[in-house]
């Protein structure tokens, strides 16, 4: 067993959206010994830094979790097989298999004497019966029980929360857990089937604008309500919760709920365009309504995520716009070189 280094911090899922931002932010805050781990090949990571130890490892495997945790002082476990509703509704077994990642990472963290362990849970742990109305019911932490989580993905998150709790109670591993409510921002998945509503809607509006076909497909009736947390708030919340004495899973989300139709209104306003809306009623749409009740985080940390949705969407829209233009240009040059 390795001795924990004074300051080696490990981030798993570092090739993804939140993990990549977390590595960037820890680095900017002076964490010089960082290990970033993800199953994706290094060239596919959303963000990668040469002065960080970057490892491409499948953390479903126990031995790879040992390698990832060796010498670590703190671990942020963000690795999971996940995506938006389109992905989690059709890949329940794959989502549940992320239980291997957290279970093996907890065991490795314990074995290597890690001093603190962060787990990224989700609002999908909440009981579906409390999310049947469109009026964005605010979900309090206690509303996860009696348990009736989102099928597949949500059950894995709820189980893994409990595993973190029991490792703390039984083995003294200091675990911290946040229930993220939809996170969005630059570097988030925006195409390919795993994207979530804010990125998907930005992309569809941009494609309509660039193509001149002024229509948009919306999944469901558009009345579903959600809240969306900008990435900067997520990073601040992770840091506050990791440094806190909050032992139980706590909401980390915005309390500014909007319907999907209102989300489209906001993105249209940024784009300066109005689109004809086509509703795909049989598409995956998740629960009818969900919002983050932030009384507990306010009480315990004196803070809650507070970036206005319009402001966060503006930055996200700009970033996705650049990706769409780049994709269009590379497509044009591939077609041109094929024609030559
Ligand atoms: P993401 O998909 O961008 O990042 C997750 C990363 O985990 C990916 O890069 C993926 O390659 C990696 N991964 C998957 N399986 C792995 C394996 N076997 N070994 C190593 N790496 C593996 O997702 P994200 O949005 O950055 O989410 C990060 C965490 O936050 C996840 O645990 C997710 O469930 C949780 N979460 C995210 C949101 C959100 O809105 N983005 C909401 C609730 C919870």
mmCIF file of C-alpha atoms and ligand atoms in Angstrom:
data_model
loop_
_atom_site.group_PDB
_atom_site.id
_atom_site.type_symbol
_atom_site.label_atom_id
_atom_site.label_comp_id
_atom_site.label_asym_id
_atom_site.label_seq_id
_atom_site.Cartn_x
_atom_site.Cartn_y
_atom_site.Cartn_z
ATOM 1 C CA UNK A 1 0.000 0.000 0.000
ATOM 2 C CA UNK A 2 1.304 3.462 -0.930
ATOM 3 C CA UNK A 3 1.471 6.320 1.576
ATOM 4 C CA UNK A 4 -0.884 9.182 0.755
ATOM 5 C CA UNK A 5 1.066 12.048 -0.669
ATOM 6 C CA UNK A 6 0.688 15.385 1.069
ATOM 7 C CA UNK A 7 -1.080 16.861 -1.887
ATOM 8 C CA UNK A 8 -1.801 14.413 -4.688
ATOM 9 C CA UNK A 9 -5.358 14.989 -5.861
ATOM 10 C CA UNK A 10 -7.071 12.534 -8.195
ATOM 11 C CA UNK A 11 -9.994 13.383 -10.479
ATOM 12 C CA UNK A 12 -11.784 10.540 -12.252
ATOM 13 C CA UNK A 13 -13.976 11.240 -15.266
ATOM 14 C CA UNK A 14 -11.407 13.946 -16.027
ATOM 15 C CA UNK A 15 -11.788 13.510 -19.774
ATOM 16 C CA UNK A 16 -15.438 14.518 -19.509
ATOM 17 C CA UNK A 17 -17.295 17.775 -18.979
ATOM 18 C CA UNK A 18 -17.298 18.440 -15.219
ATOM 19 C CA UNK A 19 -14.120 16.436 -14.513
ATOM 20 C CA UNK A 20 -12.180 18.428 -17.121
ATOM 21 C CA UNK A 21 -13.347 21.718 -15.610
ATOM 22 C CA UNK A 22 -12.519 20.443 -12.136
ATOM 23 C CA UNK A 23 -8.937 19.624 -13.119
ATOM 24 C CA UNK A 24 -8.631 23.086 -14.720
ATOM 25 C CA UNK A 25 -9.959 24.758 -11.601
ATOM 26 C CA UNK A 26 -7.832 22.761 -9.122
ATOM 27 C CA UNK A 27 -4.812 23.563 -11.258
ATOM 28 C CA UNK A 28 -5.700 27.252 -11.311
ATOM 29 C CA UNK A 29 -6.060 27.153 -7.513
ATOM 30 C CA UNK A 30 -2.499 25.868 -7.124
ATOM 31 C CA UNK A 31 -2.928 22.110 -6.817
ATOM 32 C CA UNK A 32 0.324 21.133 -8.478
ATOM 33 C CA UNK A 33 0.126 17.390 -8.014
ATOM 34 C CA UNK A 34 -2.865 16.284 -9.999
ATOM 35 C CA UNK A 35 -3.760 12.941 -11.514
ATOM 36 C CA UNK A 36 -6.535 12.911 -14.100
ATOM 37 C CA UNK A 37 -8.126 9.597 -15.079
ATOM 38 C CA UNK A 38 -10.663 8.639 -17.743
ATOM 39 C CA UNK A 39 -11.464 5.616 -19.890
ATOM 40 C CA UNK A 40 -11.363 7.689 -23.072
ATOM 41 C CA UNK A 41 -8.141 7.829 -25.088
ATOM 42 C CA UNK A 42 -6.251 11.018 -24.124
ATOM 43 C CA UNK A 43 -6.842 12.695 -27.503
ATOM 44 C CA UNK A 44 -10.613 12.555 -26.913
ATOM 45 C CA UNK A 45 -10.587 14.375 -23.562
ATOM 46 C CA UNK A 46 -12.574 17.607 -23.450
ATOM 47 C CA UNK A 47 -9.717 19.364 -21.619
ATOM 48 C CA UNK A 48 -6.203 18.071 -21.001
ATOM 49 C CA UNK A 49 -3.185 19.663 -19.366
ATOM 50 C CA UNK A 50 0.411 18.625 -19.982
ATOM 51 C CA UNK A 51 1.550 19.393 -16.426
ATOM 52 C CA UNK A 52 -1.007 16.922 -15.012
ATOM 53 C CA UNK A 53 -0.510 13.153 -14.815
ATOM 54 C CA UNK A 54 -3.098 11.972 -17.353
ATOM 55 C CA UNK A 55 -4.083 8.300 -17.306
ATOM 56 C CA UNK A 56 -6.402 6.498 -19.699
ATOM 57 C CA UNK A 57 -7.802 3.677 -17.552
ATOM 58 C CA UNK A 58 -11.037 1.703 -17.407
ATOM 59 C CA UNK A 59 -12.165 2.184 -13.804
ATOM 60 C CA UNK A 60 -14.660 -0.646 -14.025
ATOM 61 C CA UNK A 61 -11.608 -2.761 -13.299
ATOM 62 C CA UNK A 62 -10.407 -3.040 -9.741
ATOM 63 C CA UNK A 63 -6.698 -3.070 -10.579
ATOM 64 C CA UNK A 64 -7.060 0.186 -12.529
ATOM 65 C CA UNK A 65 -8.753 1.818 -9.537
ATOM 66 C CA UNK A 66 -5.722 0.758 -7.455
ATOM 67 C CA UNK A 67 -3.428 2.492 -9.949
ATOM 68 C CA UNK A 68 -5.654 5.566 -9.969
ATOM 69 C CA UNK A 69 -5.783 5.860 -6.155
ATOM 70 C CA UNK A 70 -2.153 5.028 -5.355
ATOM 71 C CA UNK A 71 -0.549 7.806 -3.326
ATOM 72 C CA UNK A 72 -3.660 10.003 -3.415
ATOM 73 C CA UNK A 73 -4.566 12.368 -0.638
ATOM 74 C CA UNK A 74 -7.964 13.315 -2.057
ATOM 75 C CA UNK A 75 -10.155 11.763 -4.739
ATOM 76 C CA UNK A 76 -13.001 13.302 -6.712
ATOM 77 C CA UNK A 77 -14.900 10.450 -8.350
ATOM 78 C CA UNK A 78 -16.810 11.877 -11.293
ATOM 79 C CA UNK A 79 -16.441 8.946 -13.687
ATOM 80 C CA UNK A 80 -19.741 7.438 -14.785
ATOM 81 C CA UNK A 81 -21.357 6.146 -17.919
ATOM 82 C CA UNK A 82 -24.005 8.797 -18.416
ATOM 83 C CA UNK A 83 -25.821 11.199 -20.688
ATOM 84 C CA UNK A 84 -29.095 13.037 -21.161
ATOM 85 C CA UNK A 85 -32.553 11.405 -21.121
ATOM 86 C CA UNK A 86 -32.044 9.894 -24.583
ATOM 87 C CA UNK A 87 -29.038 7.990 -23.281
ATOM 88 C CA UNK A 88 -30.150 6.980 -19.789
ATOM 89 C CA UNK A 89 -33.573 5.727 -20.901
ATOM 90 C CA UNK A 90 -31.999 3.365 -23.441
ATOM 91 C CA UNK A 91 -28.883 2.287 -21.532
ATOM 92 C CA UNK A 92 -30.039 1.322 -18.040
ATOM 93 C CA UNK A 93 -27.667 -1.621 -17.639
ATOM 94 C CA UNK A 94 -24.681 0.447 -18.761
ATOM 95 C CA UNK A 95 -25.664 3.199 -16.322
ATOM 96 C CA UNK A 96 -25.977 0.726 -13.470
ATOM 97 C CA UNK A 97 -22.585 -0.764 -14.274
ATOM 98 C CA UNK A 98 -21.019 2.496 -13.046
ATOM 99 C CA UNK A 99 -21.536 0.899 -9.644
ATOM 100 C CA UNK A 100 -18.297 -0.945 -10.382
ATOM 101 C CA UNK A 101 -16.393 2.325 -10.703
ATOM 102 C CA UNK A 102 -17.500 3.774 -7.379
ATOM 103 C CA UNK A 103 -17.249 0.473 -5.522
ATOM 104 C CA UNK A 104 -13.714 -0.219 -6.699
ATOM 105 C CA UNK A 105 -12.678 3.391 -6.194
ATOM 106 C CA UNK A 106 -13.969 3.361 -2.612
ATOM 107 C CA UNK A 107 -12.092 0.145 -1.865
ATOM 108 C CA UNK A 108 -8.910 1.537 -3.400
ATOM 109 C CA UNK A 109 -9.338 4.837 -1.535
ATOM 110 C CA UNK A 110 -9.663 2.976 1.733
ATOM 111 C CA UNK A 111 -6.664 0.773 1.035
ATOM 112 C CA UNK A 112 -4.478 3.749 0.117
ATOM 113 C CA UNK A 113 -5.505 5.804 3.165
ATOM 114 C CA UNK A 114 -7.120 8.614 1.193
ATOM 115 C CA UNK A 115 -8.119 11.476 3.470
ATOM 116 C CA UNK A 116 -11.218 12.684 1.587
ATOM 117 C CA UNK A 117 -13.403 11.262 -1.174
ATOM 118 C CA UNK A 118 -15.999 13.147 -3.230
ATOM 119 C CA UNK A 119 -18.859 11.399 -5.029
ATOM 120 C CA UNK A 120 -20.976 13.069 -7.731
ATOM 121 C CA UNK A 121 -24.538 11.919 -7.263
ATOM 122 C CA UNK A 122 -27.573 13.206 -9.131
ATOM 123 C CA UNK A 123 -31.075 14.626 -8.794
ATOM 124 C CA UNK A 124 -32.120 11.399 -10.560
ATOM 125 C CA UNK A 125 -32.056 9.715 -7.113
ATOM 126 C CA UNK A 126 -35.322 11.460 -6.190
ATOM 127 C CA UNK A 127 -38.576 9.577 -5.903
ATOM 128 C CA UNK A 128 -40.444 9.765 -9.222
ATOM 129 C CA UNK A 129 -43.793 10.056 -7.458
ATOM 130 C CA UNK A 130 -42.780 13.518 -6.243
ATOM 131 C CA UNK A 131 -42.026 14.710 -9.775
ATOM 132 C CA UNK A 132 -45.335 14.090 -11.523
ATOM 133 C CA UNK A 133 -46.511 17.683 -11.872
ATOM 134 C CA UNK A 134 -45.165 20.275 -14.305
ATOM 135 C CA UNK A 135 -45.012 22.919 -11.559
ATOM 136 C CA UNK A 136 -41.350 22.172 -10.831
ATOM 137 C CA UNK A 137 -41.645 20.586 -7.390
ATOM 138 C CA UNK A 138 -38.655 21.578 -5.251
ATOM 139 C CA UNK A 139 -36.939 18.438 -4.081
ATOM 140 C CA UNK A 140 -35.603 18.364 -0.551
ATOM 141 C CA UNK A 141 -32.819 15.956 0.351
ATOM 142 C CA UNK A 142 -35.231 13.737 2.309
ATOM 143 C CA UNK A 143 -37.410 13.273 -0.815
ATOM 144 C CA UNK A 144 -35.091 10.517 -2.069
ATOM 145 C CA UNK A 145 -36.861 8.150 0.340
ATOM 146 C CA UNK A 146 -38.935 6.034 0.221
ATOM 147 C CA UNK A 147 -36.807 5.155 -2.773
ATOM 148 C CA UNK A 148 -38.218 5.194 -6.298
ATOM 149 C CA UNK A 149 -35.297 6.635 -8.227
ATOM 150 C CA UNK A 150 -34.962 7.111 -11.993
ATOM 151 C CA UNK A 151 -34.800 3.605 -13.417
ATOM 152 C CA UNK A 152 -31.213 2.480 -14.018
ATOM 153 C CA UNK A 153 -29.076 5.624 -13.675
ATOM 154 C CA UNK A 154 -30.839 6.976 -10.556
ATOM 155 C CA UNK A 155 -30.782 3.677 -8.686
ATOM 156 C CA UNK A 156 -27.053 3.326 -9.259
ATOM 157 C CA UNK A 157 -26.499 6.828 -7.881
ATOM 158 C CA UNK A 158 -28.652 6.136 -4.826
ATOM 159 C CA UNK A 159 -26.900 2.843 -4.143
ATOM 160 C CA UNK A 160 -23.473 4.433 -4.546
ATOM 161 C CA UNK A 161 -24.434 7.249 -2.149
ATOM 162 C CA UNK A 162 -25.211 4.592 0.426
ATOM 163 C CA UNK A 163 -21.959 2.809 -0.274
ATOM 164 C CA UNK A 164 -20.104 6.089 0.380
ATOM 165 C CA UNK A 165 -22.035 6.526 3.610
ATOM 166 C CA UNK A 166 -21.217 3.016 4.826
ATOM 167 C CA UNK A 167 -17.531 3.358 3.953
ATOM 168 C CA UNK A 168 -17.516 6.461 6.146
ATOM 169 C CA UNK A 169 -19.459 4.884 8.998
ATOM 170 C CA UNK A 170 -17.785 1.474 8.952
ATOM 171 C CA UNK A 171 -14.250 2.242 7.719
ATOM 172 C CA UNK A 172 -13.747 5.905 8.604
ATOM 173 C CA UNK A 173 -13.232 7.040 4.995
ATOM 174 C CA UNK A 174 -14.267 10.722 4.879
ATOM 175 C CA UNK A 175 -16.762 10.826 2.030
ATOM 176 C CA UNK A 176 -18.669 13.846 0.704
ATOM 177 C CA UNK A 177 -21.578 13.684 -1.745
ATOM 178 C CA UNK A 178 -23.413 16.219 -3.877
ATOM 179 C CA UNK A 179 -26.607 15.635 -5.839
ATOM 180 C CA UNK A 180 -25.999 17.609 -9.030
ATOM 181 C CA UNK A 181 -29.063 18.983 -10.813
ATOM 182 C CA UNK A 182 -28.492 19.382 -14.610
ATOM 183 C CA UNK A 183 -25.126 20.997 -15.172
ATOM 184 C CA UNK A 184 -24.342 22.870 -18.390
ATOM 185 C CA UNK A 185 -21.607 25.021 -19.903
ATOM 186 C CA UNK A 186 -18.763 25.027 -22.434
ATOM 187 C CA UNK A 187 -17.077 21.633 -23.005
ATOM 188 C CA UNK A 188 -20.309 19.781 -22.181
ATOM 189 C CA UNK A 189 -21.400 17.051 -24.590
ATOM 190 C CA UNK A 190 -23.396 18.815 -27.333
ATOM 191 C CA UNK A 191 -23.937 16.130 -30.004
ATOM 192 C CA UNK A 192 -23.837 12.359 -30.432
ATOM 193 C CA UNK A 193 -26.763 11.252 -28.236
ATOM 194 C CA UNK A 194 -25.459 11.886 -24.707
ATOM 195 C CA UNK A 195 -26.125 15.634 -24.660
ATOM 196 C CA UNK A 196 -28.543 17.161 -22.157
ATOM 197 C CA UNK A 197 -31.332 19.652 -22.819
ATOM 198 C CA UNK A 198 -29.428 22.998 -22.692
ATOM 199 C CA UNK A 199 -26.682 21.810 -25.071
ATOM 200 C CA UNK A 200 -29.129 19.949 -27.318
ATOM 201 C CA UNK A 201 -31.364 23.007 -27.630
ATOM 202 C CA UNK A 202 -28.434 25.353 -28.260
ATOM 203 C CA UNK A 203 -27.197 23.006 -30.996
ATOM 204 C CA UNK A 204 -30.630 22.678 -32.628
ATOM 205 C CA UNK A 205 -31.172 26.461 -32.626
ATOM 206 C CA UNK A 206 -27.695 27.021 -34.088
ATOM 207 C CA UNK A 207 -28.247 24.376 -36.774
ATOM 208 C CA UNK A 208 -31.563 26.011 -37.680
ATOM 209 C CA UNK A 209 -29.859 29.387 -37.877
ATOM 210 C CA UNK A 210 -26.941 28.149 -39.982
ATOM 211 C CA UNK A 211 -29.100 26.066 -42.340
ATOM 212 C CA UNK A 212 -31.919 28.579 -42.733
ATOM 213 C CA UNK A 213 -34.482 25.835 -41.923
ATOM 214 C CA UNK A 214 -36.272 27.647 -39.124
ATOM 215 C CA UNK A 215 -37.741 24.673 -37.240
ATOM 216 C CA UNK A 216 -36.867 22.865 -34.026
ATOM 217 C CA UNK A 217 -37.787 19.430 -32.678
ATOM 218 C CA UNK A 218 -38.633 19.418 -28.963
ATOM 219 C CA UNK A 219 -38.831 16.212 -26.957
ATOM 220 C CA UNK A 220 -42.168 15.904 -25.161
ATOM 221 C CA UNK A 221 -44.692 18.730 -24.877
ATOM 222 C CA UNK A 222 -42.045 21.227 -23.739
ATOM 223 C CA UNK A 223 -43.977 21.714 -20.480
ATOM 224 C CA UNK A 224 -41.498 19.607 -18.482
ATOM 225 C CA UNK A 225 -39.684 21.774 -15.932
ATOM 226 C CA UNK A 226 -36.085 21.593 -14.786
ATOM 227 C CA UNK A 227 -33.403 23.782 -13.261
ATOM 228 C CA UNK A 228 -29.984 24.125 -14.844
ATOM 229 C CA UNK A 229 -26.747 24.896 -13.008
ATOM 230 C CA UNK A 230 -23.898 26.683 -14.751
ATOM 231 C CA UNK A 231 -20.549 24.885 -14.515
ATOM 232 C CA UNK A 232 -18.848 27.646 -12.461
ATOM 233 C CA UNK A 233 -21.460 27.200 -9.723
ATOM 234 C CA UNK A 234 -20.975 23.438 -9.834
ATOM 235 C CA UNK A 235 -17.215 23.839 -9.303
ATOM 236 C CA UNK A 236 -17.688 26.272 -6.429
ATOM 237 C CA UNK A 237 -20.233 23.932 -4.822
ATOM 238 C CA UNK A 238 -17.962 20.888 -5.164
ATOM 239 C CA UNK A 239 -15.182 22.781 -3.414
ATOM 240 C CA UNK A 240 -17.422 24.061 -0.600
ATOM 241 C CA UNK A 241 -18.958 20.628 -0.013
ATOM 242 C CA UNK A 242 -15.617 18.815 -0.172
ATOM 243 C CA UNK A 243 -14.166 21.171 2.491
ATOM 244 C CA UNK A 244 -17.320 21.074 4.660
ATOM 245 C CA UNK A 245 -18.518 18.781 7.417
ATOM 246 C CA UNK A 246 -21.671 17.884 5.473
ATOM 247 C CA UNK A 247 -21.838 14.107 5.692
ATOM 248 C CA UNK A 248 -25.083 13.356 3.864
ATOM 249 C CA UNK A 249 -25.787 13.868 0.191
ATOM 250 C CA UNK A 250 -26.843 17.470 -0.452
ATOM 251 C CA UNK A 251 -28.482 19.208 -3.409
ATOM 252 C CA UNK A 252 -26.137 21.118 -5.676
ATOM 253 C CA UNK A 253 -28.327 22.787 -8.260
ATOM 254 C CA UNK A 254 -29.934 26.002 -9.365
ATOM 255 C CA UNK A 255 -33.403 26.815 -8.023
ATOM 256 C CA UNK A 256 -34.330 28.813 -11.152
ATOM 257 C CA UNK A 257 -36.752 26.353 -12.724
ATOM 258 C CA UNK A 258 -37.934 26.785 -16.309
ATOM 259 C CA UNK A 259 -39.998 24.715 -18.702
ATOM 260 C CA UNK A 260 -38.276 23.319 -21.772
ATOM 261 C CA UNK A 261 -40.362 25.761 -23.844
ATOM 262 C CA UNK A 262 -38.985 28.639 -21.752
ATOM 263 C CA UNK A 263 -35.480 27.260 -22.224
ATOM 264 C CA UNK A 264 -36.050 27.352 -25.990
ATOM 265 C CA UNK A 265 -37.352 30.960 -25.685
ATOM 266 C CA UNK A 266 -34.110 31.951 -23.970
ATOM 267 C CA UNK A 267 -31.868 30.303 -26.551
ATOM 268 C CA UNK A 268 -33.919 31.808 -29.402
ATOM 269 C CA UNK A 269 -33.453 35.235 -27.801
ATOM 270 C CA UNK A 270 -29.664 34.740 -27.706
ATOM 271 C CA UNK A 271 -29.686 33.606 -31.343
ATOM 272 C CA UNK A 272 -32.050 36.401 -32.398
ATOM 273 C CA UNK A 273 -34.368 33.958 -34.132
ATOM 274 C CA UNK A 274 -37.878 32.460 -33.758
ATOM 275 C CA UNK A 275 -38.413 28.851 -34.789
ATOM 276 C CA UNK A 276 -41.428 26.698 -35.590
ATOM 277 C CA UNK A 277 -41.647 24.109 -32.820
ATOM 278 C CA UNK A 278 -42.322 20.465 -33.653
ATOM 279 C CA UNK A 279 -43.123 18.405 -30.573
ATOM 280 C CA UNK A 280 -41.998 14.775 -30.545
ATOM 281 C CA UNK A 281 -44.342 13.404 -27.911
ATOM 282 C CA UNK A 282 -42.957 9.851 -27.883
ATOM 283 C CA UNK A 283 -39.326 10.934 -27.283
ATOM 284 C CA UNK A 284 -37.654 10.274 -23.890
ATOM 285 C CA UNK A 285 -38.560 13.169 -21.615
ATOM 286 C CA UNK A 286 -37.988 12.063 -18.021
ATOM 287 C CA UNK A 287 -40.080 13.248 -15.099
ATOM 288 C CA UNK A 288 -42.598 16.078 -15.561
ATOM 289 C CA UNK A 289 -41.128 18.529 -13.091
ATOM 290 C CA UNK A 290 -38.044 18.936 -10.936
ATOM 291 C CA UNK A 291 -36.324 21.767 -9.103
ATOM 292 C CA UNK A 292 -33.608 21.964 -6.480
ATOM 293 C CA UNK A 293 -34.734 22.893 -2.969
ATOM 294 C CA UNK A 294 -31.770 24.901 -1.709
ATOM 295 C CA UNK A 295 -32.775 25.544 1.897
ATOM 296 C CA UNK A 296 -30.244 23.084 3.251
ATOM 297 C CA UNK A 297 -27.259 24.299 1.237
ATOM 298 C CA UNK A 298 -28.188 27.888 2.114
ATOM 299 C CA UNK A 299 -28.358 26.988 5.791
ATOM 300 C CA UNK A 300 -25.123 24.989 5.878
ATOM 301 C CA UNK A 301 -22.958 26.910 3.425
ATOM 302 C CA UNK A 302 -24.659 30.323 3.225
ATOM 303 C CA UNK A 303 -24.567 30.024 -0.559
ATOM 304 C CA UNK A 304 -26.425 28.471 -3.473
ATOM 305 C CA UNK A 305 -25.752 28.313 -7.215
ATOM 306 C CA UNK A 306 -26.660 31.762 -8.488
ATOM 307 C CA UNK A 307 -25.578 32.219 -12.108
ATOM 308 C CA UNK A 308 -28.633 33.452 -14.025
ATOM 309 C CA UNK A 309 -29.710 30.939 -16.654
ATOM 310 C CA UNK A 310 -29.660 33.581 -19.406
ATOM 311 C CA UNK A 311 -26.040 34.478 -18.590
ATOM 312 C CA UNK A 312 -24.815 30.869 -18.482
ATOM 313 C CA UNK A 313 -26.709 29.986 -21.648
ATOM 314 C CA UNK A 314 -25.149 32.891 -23.515
ATOM 315 C CA UNK A 315 -21.625 31.518 -22.858
ATOM 316 C CA UNK A 316 -22.683 27.965 -23.641
ATOM 317 C CA UNK A 317 -24.397 29.027 -26.857
ATOM 318 C CA UNK A 318 -21.243 30.869 -28.043
ATOM 319 C CA UNK A 319 -19.066 27.819 -27.357
ATOM 320 C CA UNK A 320 -21.433 25.403 -29.138
ATOM 321 C CA UNK A 321 -21.754 27.839 -32.042
ATOM 322 C CA UNK A 322 -17.971 27.689 -32.531
ATOM 323 C CA UNK A 323 -18.056 23.860 -32.414
ATOM 324 C CA UNK A 324 -20.850 23.749 -35.030
ATOM 325 C CA UNK A 325 -18.986 26.120 -37.357
ATOM 326 C CA UNK A 326 -15.769 24.083 -36.935
ATOM 327 C CA UNK A 327 -17.655 20.856 -37.687
ATOM 328 C CA UNK A 328 -19.222 22.435 -40.778
ATOM 329 C CA UNK A 329 -15.822 23.648 -42.007
ATOM 330 C CA UNK A 330 -14.155 20.260 -41.515
ATOM 331 C CA UNK A 331 -17.068 18.577 -43.325
ATOM 332 C CA UNK A 332 -16.698 21.017 -46.242
ATOM 333 C CA UNK A 333 -12.937 20.420 -46.475
ATOM 334 C CA UNK A 334 -13.422 16.600 -46.344
ATOM 335 C CA UNK A 335 -15.970 16.789 -49.167
ATOM 336 C CA UNK A 336 -13.653 19.071 -51.174
ATOM 337 C CA UNK A 337 -10.627 16.787 -50.753
ATOM 338 C CA UNK A 338 -12.733 13.713 -51.661
ATOM 339 C CA UNK A 339 -13.821 15.492 -54.852
ATOM 340 C CA UNK A 340 -10.190 16.275 -55.855
HETATM 341 P P1 LIG B 1 -19.298 13.181 -18.777
HETATM 342 O O1 LIG B 1 -19.928 12.051 -19.505
HETATM 343 O O2 LIG B 1 -18.883 14.367 -19.577
HETATM 344 O O3 LIG B 1 -18.055 12.684 -17.925
HETATM 345 C C1 LIG B 1 -18.000 11.426 -17.333
HETATM 346 C C2 LIG B 1 -16.668 10.813 -17.715
HETATM 347 O O4 LIG B 1 -16.548 9.531 -17.086
HETATM 348 C C3 LIG B 1 -16.542 10.594 -19.231
HETATM 349 O O5 LIG B 1 -15.443 11.307 -19.746
HETATM 350 C C4 LIG B 1 -16.352 9.100 -19.347
HETATM 351 O O6 LIG B 1 -15.455 8.720 -20.374
HETATM 352 C C5 LIG B 1 -15.807 8.724 -17.977
HETATM 353 N N1 LIG B 1 -16.011 7.313 -17.703
HETATM 354 C C6 LIG B 1 -17.120 6.562 -17.965
HETATM 355 N N2 LIG B 1 -16.877 5.284 -17.678
HETATM 356 C C7 LIG B 1 -15.606 5.209 -17.214
HETATM 357 C C8 LIG B 1 -14.787 4.138 -16.796
HETATM 358 N N3 LIG B 1 -15.239 2.885 -16.792
HETATM 359 N N4 LIG B 1 -13.535 4.421 -16.393
HETATM 360 C C9 LIG B 1 -13.067 5.695 -16.416
HETATM 361 N N5 LIG B 1 -13.794 6.745 -16.838
HETATM 362 C C10 LIG B 1 -15.051 6.498 -17.225
HETATM 363 O O7 LIG B 1 -20.338 13.612 -17.658
HETATM 364 P P2 LIG B 1 -20.331 14.858 -16.678
HETATM 365 O O8 LIG B 1 -21.497 15.673 -17.026
HETATM 366 O O9 LIG B 1 -18.997 15.489 -16.627
HETATM 367 O O10 LIG B 1 -20.659 14.123 -15.298
HETATM 368 C C11 LIG B 1 -19.693 13.916 -14.276
HETATM 369 C C12 LIG B 1 -20.358 13.262 -13.082
HETATM 370 O O11 LIG B 1 -21.426 14.072 -12.612
HETATM 371 C C13 LIG B 1 -20.982 11.900 -13.400
HETATM 372 O O12 LIG B 1 -20.814 11.048 -12.305
HETATM 373 C C14 LIG B 1 -22.447 12.222 -13.577
HETATM 374 O O13 LIG B 1 -23.267 11.100 -13.310
HETATM 375 C C15 LIG B 1 -22.619 13.326 -12.556
HETATM 376 N N6 LIG B 1 -23.778 14.182 -12.856
HETATM 377 C C16 LIG B 1 -23.731 15.015 -13.933
HETATM 378 C C17 LIG B 1 -24.832 15.807 -14.220
HETATM 379 C C18 LIG B 1 -24.835 16.753 -15.396
HETATM 380 O O14 LIG B 1 -25.840 17.441 -15.599
HETATM 381 N N7 LIG B 1 -23.783 16.842 -16.203
HETATM 382 C C19 LIG B 1 -25.959 15.753 -13.398
HETATM 383 C C20 LIG B 1 -25.975 14.873 -12.316
HETATM 384 C C21 LIG B 1 -24.860 14.112 -12.043
#
